[in-house]
mmCIF file of C-alpha atoms in Angstrom:
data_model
loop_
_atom_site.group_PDB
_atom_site.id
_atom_site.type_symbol
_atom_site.label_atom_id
_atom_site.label_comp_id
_atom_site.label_asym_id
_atom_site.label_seq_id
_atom_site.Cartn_x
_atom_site.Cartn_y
_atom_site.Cartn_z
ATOM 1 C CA UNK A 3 121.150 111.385 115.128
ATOM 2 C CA UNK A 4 119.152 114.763 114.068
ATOM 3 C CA UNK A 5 116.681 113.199 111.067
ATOM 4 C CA UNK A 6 115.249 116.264 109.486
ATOM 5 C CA UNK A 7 112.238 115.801 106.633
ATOM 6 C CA UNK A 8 111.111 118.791 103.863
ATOM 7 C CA UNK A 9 108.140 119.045 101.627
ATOM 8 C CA UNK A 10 105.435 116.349 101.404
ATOM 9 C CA UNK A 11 107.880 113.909 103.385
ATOM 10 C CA UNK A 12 107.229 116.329 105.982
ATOM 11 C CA UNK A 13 103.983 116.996 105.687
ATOM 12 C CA UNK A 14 103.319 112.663 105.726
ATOM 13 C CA UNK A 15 105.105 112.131 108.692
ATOM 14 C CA UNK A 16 103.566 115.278 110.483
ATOM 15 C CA UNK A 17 107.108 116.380 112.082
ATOM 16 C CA UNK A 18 110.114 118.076 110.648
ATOM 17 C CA UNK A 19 112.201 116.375 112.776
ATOM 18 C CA UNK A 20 113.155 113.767 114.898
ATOM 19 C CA UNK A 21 115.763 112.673 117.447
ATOM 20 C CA UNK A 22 116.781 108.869 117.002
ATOM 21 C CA UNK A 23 119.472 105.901 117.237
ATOM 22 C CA UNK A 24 119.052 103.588 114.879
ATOM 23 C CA UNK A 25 120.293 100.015 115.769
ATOM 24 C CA UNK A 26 123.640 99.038 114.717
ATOM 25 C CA UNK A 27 122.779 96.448 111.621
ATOM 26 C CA UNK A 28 121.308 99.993 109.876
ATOM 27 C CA UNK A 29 124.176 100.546 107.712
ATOM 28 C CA UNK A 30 123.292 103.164 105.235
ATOM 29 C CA UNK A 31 120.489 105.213 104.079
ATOM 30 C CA UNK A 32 118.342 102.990 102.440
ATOM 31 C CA UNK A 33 118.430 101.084 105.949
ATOM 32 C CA UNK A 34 117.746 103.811 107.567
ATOM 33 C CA UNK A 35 114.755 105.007 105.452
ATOM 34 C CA UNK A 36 113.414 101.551 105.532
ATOM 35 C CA UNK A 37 113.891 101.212 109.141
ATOM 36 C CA UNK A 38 112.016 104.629 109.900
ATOM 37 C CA UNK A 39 109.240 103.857 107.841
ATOM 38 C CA UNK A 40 108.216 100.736 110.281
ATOM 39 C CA UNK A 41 107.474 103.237 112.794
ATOM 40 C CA UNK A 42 104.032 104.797 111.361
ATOM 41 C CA UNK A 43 101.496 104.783 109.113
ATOM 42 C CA UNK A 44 102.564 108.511 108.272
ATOM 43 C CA UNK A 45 105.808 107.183 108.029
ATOM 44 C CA UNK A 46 105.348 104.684 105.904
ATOM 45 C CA UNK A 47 103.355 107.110 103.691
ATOM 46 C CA UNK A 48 106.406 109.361 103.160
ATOM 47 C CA UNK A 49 109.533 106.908 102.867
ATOM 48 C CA UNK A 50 107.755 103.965 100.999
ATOM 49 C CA UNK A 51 109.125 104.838 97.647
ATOM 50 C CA UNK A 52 112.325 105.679 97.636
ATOM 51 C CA UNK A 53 112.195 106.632 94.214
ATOM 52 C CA UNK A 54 110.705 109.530 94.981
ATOM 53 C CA UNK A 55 113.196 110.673 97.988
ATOM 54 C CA UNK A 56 116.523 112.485 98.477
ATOM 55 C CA UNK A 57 118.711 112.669 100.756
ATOM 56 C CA UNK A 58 121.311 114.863 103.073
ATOM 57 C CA UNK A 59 124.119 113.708 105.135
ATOM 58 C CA UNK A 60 125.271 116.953 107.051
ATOM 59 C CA UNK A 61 124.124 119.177 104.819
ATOM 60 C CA UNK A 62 126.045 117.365 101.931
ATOM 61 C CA UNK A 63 124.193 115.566 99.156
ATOM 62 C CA UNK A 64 124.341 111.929 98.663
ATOM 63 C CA UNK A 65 122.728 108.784 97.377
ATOM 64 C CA UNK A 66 120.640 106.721 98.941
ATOM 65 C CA UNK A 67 123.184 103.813 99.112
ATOM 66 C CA UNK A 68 125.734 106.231 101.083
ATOM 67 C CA UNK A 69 127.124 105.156 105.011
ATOM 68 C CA UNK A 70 125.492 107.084 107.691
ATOM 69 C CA UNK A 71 128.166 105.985 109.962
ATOM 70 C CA UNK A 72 129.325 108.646 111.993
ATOM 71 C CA UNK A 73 126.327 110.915 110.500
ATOM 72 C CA UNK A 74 124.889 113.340 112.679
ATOM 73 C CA UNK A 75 122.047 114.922 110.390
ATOM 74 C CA UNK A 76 120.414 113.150 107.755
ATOM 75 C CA UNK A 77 117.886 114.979 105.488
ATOM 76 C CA UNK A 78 115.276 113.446 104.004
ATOM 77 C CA UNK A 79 113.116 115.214 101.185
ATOM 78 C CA UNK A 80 111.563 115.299 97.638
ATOM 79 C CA UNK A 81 113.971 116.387 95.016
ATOM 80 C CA UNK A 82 114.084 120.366 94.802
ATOM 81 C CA UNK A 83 112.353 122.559 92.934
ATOM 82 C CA UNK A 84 113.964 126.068 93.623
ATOM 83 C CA UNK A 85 114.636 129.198 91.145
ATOM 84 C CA UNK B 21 132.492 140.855 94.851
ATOM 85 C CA UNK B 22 129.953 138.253 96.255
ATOM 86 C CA UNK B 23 126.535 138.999 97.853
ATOM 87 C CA UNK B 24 124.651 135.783 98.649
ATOM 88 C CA UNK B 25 120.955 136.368 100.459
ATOM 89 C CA UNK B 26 118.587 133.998 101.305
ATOM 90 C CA UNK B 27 115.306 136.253 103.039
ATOM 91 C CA UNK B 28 111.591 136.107 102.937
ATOM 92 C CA UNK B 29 111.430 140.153 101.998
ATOM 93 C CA UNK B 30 111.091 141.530 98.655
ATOM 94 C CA UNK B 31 114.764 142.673 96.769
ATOM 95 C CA UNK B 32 114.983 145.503 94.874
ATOM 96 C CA UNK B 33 116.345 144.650 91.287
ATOM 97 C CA UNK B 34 117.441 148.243 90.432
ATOM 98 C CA UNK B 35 119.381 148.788 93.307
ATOM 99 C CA UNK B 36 121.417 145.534 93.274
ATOM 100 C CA UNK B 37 122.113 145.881 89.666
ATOM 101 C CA UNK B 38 123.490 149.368 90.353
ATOM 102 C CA UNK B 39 125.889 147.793 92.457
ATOM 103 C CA UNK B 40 127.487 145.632 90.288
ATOM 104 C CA UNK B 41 127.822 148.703 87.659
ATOM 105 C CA UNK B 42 130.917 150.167 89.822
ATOM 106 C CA UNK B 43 133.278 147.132 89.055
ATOM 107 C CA UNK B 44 134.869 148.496 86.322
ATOM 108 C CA UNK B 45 132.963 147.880 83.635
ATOM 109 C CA UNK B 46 132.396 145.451 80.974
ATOM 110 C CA UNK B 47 128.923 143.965 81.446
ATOM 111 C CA UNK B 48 126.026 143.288 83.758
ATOM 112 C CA UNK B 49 124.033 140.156 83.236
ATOM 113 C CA UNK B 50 120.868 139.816 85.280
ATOM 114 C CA UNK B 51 117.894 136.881 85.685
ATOM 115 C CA UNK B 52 115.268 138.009 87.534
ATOM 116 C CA UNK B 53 112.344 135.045 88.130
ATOM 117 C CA UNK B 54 108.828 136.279 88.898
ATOM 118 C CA UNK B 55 106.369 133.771 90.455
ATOM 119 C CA UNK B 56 103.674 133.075 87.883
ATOM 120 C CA UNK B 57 99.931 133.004 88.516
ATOM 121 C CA UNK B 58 99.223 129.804 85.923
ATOM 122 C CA UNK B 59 95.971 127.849 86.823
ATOM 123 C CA UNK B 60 94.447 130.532 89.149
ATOM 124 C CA UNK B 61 97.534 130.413 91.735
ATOM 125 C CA UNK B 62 96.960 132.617 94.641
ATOM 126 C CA UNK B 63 100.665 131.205 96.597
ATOM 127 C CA UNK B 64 103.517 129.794 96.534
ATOM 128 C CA UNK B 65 105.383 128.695 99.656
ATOM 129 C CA UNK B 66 108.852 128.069 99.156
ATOM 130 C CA UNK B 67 110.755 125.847 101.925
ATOM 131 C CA UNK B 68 114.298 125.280 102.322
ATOM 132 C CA UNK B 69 116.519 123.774 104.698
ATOM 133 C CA UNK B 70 118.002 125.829 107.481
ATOM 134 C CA UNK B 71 121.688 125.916 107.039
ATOM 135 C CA UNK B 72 121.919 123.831 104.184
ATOM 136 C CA UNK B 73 120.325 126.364 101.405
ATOM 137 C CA UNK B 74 122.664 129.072 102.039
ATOM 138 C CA UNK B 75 125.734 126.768 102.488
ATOM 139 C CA UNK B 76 124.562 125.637 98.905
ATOM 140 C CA UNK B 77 124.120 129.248 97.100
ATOM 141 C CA UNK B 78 127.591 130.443 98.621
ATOM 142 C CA UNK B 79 128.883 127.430 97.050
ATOM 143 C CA UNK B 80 127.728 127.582 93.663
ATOM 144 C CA UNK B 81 128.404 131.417 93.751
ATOM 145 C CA UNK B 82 132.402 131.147 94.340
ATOM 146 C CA UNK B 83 132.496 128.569 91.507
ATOM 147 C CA UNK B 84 130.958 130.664 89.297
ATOM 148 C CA UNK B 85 133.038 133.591 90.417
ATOM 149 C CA UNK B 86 136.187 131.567 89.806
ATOM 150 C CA UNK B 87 135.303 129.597 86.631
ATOM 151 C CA UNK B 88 133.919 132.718 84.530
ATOM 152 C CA UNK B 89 136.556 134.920 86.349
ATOM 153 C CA UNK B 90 133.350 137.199 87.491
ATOM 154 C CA UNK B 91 134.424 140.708 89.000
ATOM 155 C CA UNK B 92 130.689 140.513 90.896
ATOM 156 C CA UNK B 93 128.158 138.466 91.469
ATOM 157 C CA UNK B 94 124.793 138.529 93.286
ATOM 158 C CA UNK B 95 122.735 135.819 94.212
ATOM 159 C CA UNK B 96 119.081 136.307 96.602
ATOM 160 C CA UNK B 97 116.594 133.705 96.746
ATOM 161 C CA UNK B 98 113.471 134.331 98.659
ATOM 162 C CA UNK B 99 111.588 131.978 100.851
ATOM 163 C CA UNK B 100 108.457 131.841 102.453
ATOM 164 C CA UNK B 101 104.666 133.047 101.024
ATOM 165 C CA UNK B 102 105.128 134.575 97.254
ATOM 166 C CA UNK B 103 101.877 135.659 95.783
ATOM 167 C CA UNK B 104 101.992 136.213 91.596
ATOM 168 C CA UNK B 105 104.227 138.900 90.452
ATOM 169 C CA UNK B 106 106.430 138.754 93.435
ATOM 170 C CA UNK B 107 110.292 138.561 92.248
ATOM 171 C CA UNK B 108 111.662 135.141 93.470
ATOM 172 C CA UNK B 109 114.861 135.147 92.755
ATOM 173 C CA UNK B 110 117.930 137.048 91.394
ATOM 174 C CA UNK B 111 121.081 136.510 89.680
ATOM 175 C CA UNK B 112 123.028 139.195 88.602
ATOM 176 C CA UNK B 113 127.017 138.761 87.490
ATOM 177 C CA UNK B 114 129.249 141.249 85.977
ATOM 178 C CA UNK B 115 132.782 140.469 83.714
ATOM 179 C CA UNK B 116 135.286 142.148 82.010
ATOM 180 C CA UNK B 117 132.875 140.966 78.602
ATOM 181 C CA UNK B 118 129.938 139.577 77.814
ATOM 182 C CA UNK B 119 130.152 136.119 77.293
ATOM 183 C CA UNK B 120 131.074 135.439 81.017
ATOM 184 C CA UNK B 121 128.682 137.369 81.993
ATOM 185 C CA UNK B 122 125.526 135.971 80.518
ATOM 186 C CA UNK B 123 126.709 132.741 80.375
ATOM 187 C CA UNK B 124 127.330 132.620 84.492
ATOM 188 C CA UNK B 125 124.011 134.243 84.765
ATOM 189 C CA UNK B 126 122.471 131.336 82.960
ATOM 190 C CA UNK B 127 124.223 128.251 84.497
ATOM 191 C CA UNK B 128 123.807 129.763 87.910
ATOM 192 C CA UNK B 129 119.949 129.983 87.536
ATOM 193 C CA UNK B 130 119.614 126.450 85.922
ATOM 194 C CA UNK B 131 122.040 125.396 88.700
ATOM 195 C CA UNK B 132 120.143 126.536 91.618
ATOM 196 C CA UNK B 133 116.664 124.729 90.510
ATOM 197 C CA UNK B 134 118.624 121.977 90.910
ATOM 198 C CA UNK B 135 121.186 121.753 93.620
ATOM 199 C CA UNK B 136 119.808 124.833 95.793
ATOM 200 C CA UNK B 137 117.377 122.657 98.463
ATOM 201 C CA UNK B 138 113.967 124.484 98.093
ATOM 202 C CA UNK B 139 110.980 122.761 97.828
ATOM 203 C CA UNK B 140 107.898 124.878 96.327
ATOM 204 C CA UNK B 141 104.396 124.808 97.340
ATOM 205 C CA UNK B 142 101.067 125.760 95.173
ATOM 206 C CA UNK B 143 98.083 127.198 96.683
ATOM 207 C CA UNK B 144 95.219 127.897 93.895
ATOM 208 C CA UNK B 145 92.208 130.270 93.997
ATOM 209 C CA UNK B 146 89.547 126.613 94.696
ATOM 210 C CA UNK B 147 91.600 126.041 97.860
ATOM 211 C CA UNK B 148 93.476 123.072 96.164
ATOM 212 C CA UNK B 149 97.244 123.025 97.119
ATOM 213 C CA UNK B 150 100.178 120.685 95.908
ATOM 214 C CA UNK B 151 103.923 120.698 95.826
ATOM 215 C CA UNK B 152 105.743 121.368 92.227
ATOM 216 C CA UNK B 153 107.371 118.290 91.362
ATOM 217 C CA UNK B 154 111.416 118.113 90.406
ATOM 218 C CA UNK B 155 111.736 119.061 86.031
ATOM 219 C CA UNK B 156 113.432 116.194 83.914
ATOM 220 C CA UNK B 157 114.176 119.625 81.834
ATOM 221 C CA UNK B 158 115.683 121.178 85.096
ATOM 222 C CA UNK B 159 118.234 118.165 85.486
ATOM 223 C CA UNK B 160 119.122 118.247 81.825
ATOM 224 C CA UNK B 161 119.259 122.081 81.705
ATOM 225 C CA UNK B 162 121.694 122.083 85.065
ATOM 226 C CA UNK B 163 123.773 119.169 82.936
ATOM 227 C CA UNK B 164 124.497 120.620 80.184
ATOM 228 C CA UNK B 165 126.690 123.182 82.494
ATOM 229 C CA UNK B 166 128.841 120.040 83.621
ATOM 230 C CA UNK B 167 129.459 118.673 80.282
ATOM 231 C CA UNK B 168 130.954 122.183 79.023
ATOM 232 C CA UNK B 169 133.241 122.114 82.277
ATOM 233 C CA UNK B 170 136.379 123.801 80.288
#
């Protein structure tokens, strides 16, 4: 799975993306954000507060409680500020 | 007719415009956005998401086009380093009358703040830098356009 991060979530983790399989009991996104952020500091930083995140499941838009079965990009980012 | 950029180079307002006056008449409505130098700004740094951000524009463009029944419609966003006074962004669309016009000019800017994925950065004159947070007012504004779905 591609997991691609924007903005300050980017900036925290100090990548814009990584390549990884999450185990199988990470269902949806909120696993997967909480599993991610176990694996730095930087991590941690960025995905702590999900209040403050939003999300991308192939390019689509979803909640944080959506399946990310069968994903193969998930976005992960501040909410946007274009125009 | 639909034009949909997404480029770090400037646009040139006139010229796009100009297009849109061949249609056949009726009316052009425009919205140009200029970056603004508030608080001693010396750059803003837009990022967006490969793929995604254009995917998104084309999108809200052919709804537009089909739900105000627009003969034209152009849509460039910019990305990258913007310094104050750079245009941004454009949105021009031209109908048969007015009301379609200006009113798809105006849901499709308050639209794109919200469901375009850009993410602005603000560099200011004392070196400081911070990202613009997400506008209650923005998600309201882009809202309102649902609840009048006719």
């Amino acid at each position: 799975m591609d997991i691609l991060y924007f903005a300050w979530v980017r900036e925290r983790i100090g990548t814009d993306r990584e390549q990884l399989d999450p185990p199988e009991e990470v269902v949806d996104l909120l696993g997967l954000i909480a599993w991610l952020a176990k694996r730095s500091s930087g991590h941690m930083s960025a995905l702590g507060d999900t209040a403050c995140l939003r999300a991308a499941i192939d390019q689509k838009f979803v909640t944080l409680d959506a399946s990310i079965a069968g994903a193969r990009e998930v976005a992960i980012f501040p909410p946007v500020t274009g125009g | 007719m639909i034009e949909v950029r997404l480029q770090p180079d400037p646009f040139d307002s006139g010229a796009e415009l100009a297009r849109l006056h061949t249609l056949g008449g009726g009316g052009v409505a425009s919205f140009t956005g200029i970056v603004r130098g508030d608080g001693g700004l010396i750059e803003l740094m837009l990022e967006h998401h490969p793929g995604m951000t254009l995917a998104m524009m084309r999108a809200l463009a052919e709804e537009a086009m089909e739900r105000w029944a627009l003969t034209g419609l152009t849509i460039i966003h910019r990305h990258g380093a913007l310094q104050p006074g750079d245009p941004i962004v454009l949105i021009a669309t031209a109908a048969p009358h007015r009301t379609a016009a200006l009113e798809a000019c105006a849901s499709l800017i308050d639209r794109l703040k919200t469901q375009a994925p850009f993410w602005k950065r603000e560099t200011f004159a004392d070196g400081s830098s911070r990202w613009v947070e997400a506008r209650t007012a923005d998600d309201e504004a882009a809202a309102r356009w649902l609840r009048d779905e006719r």
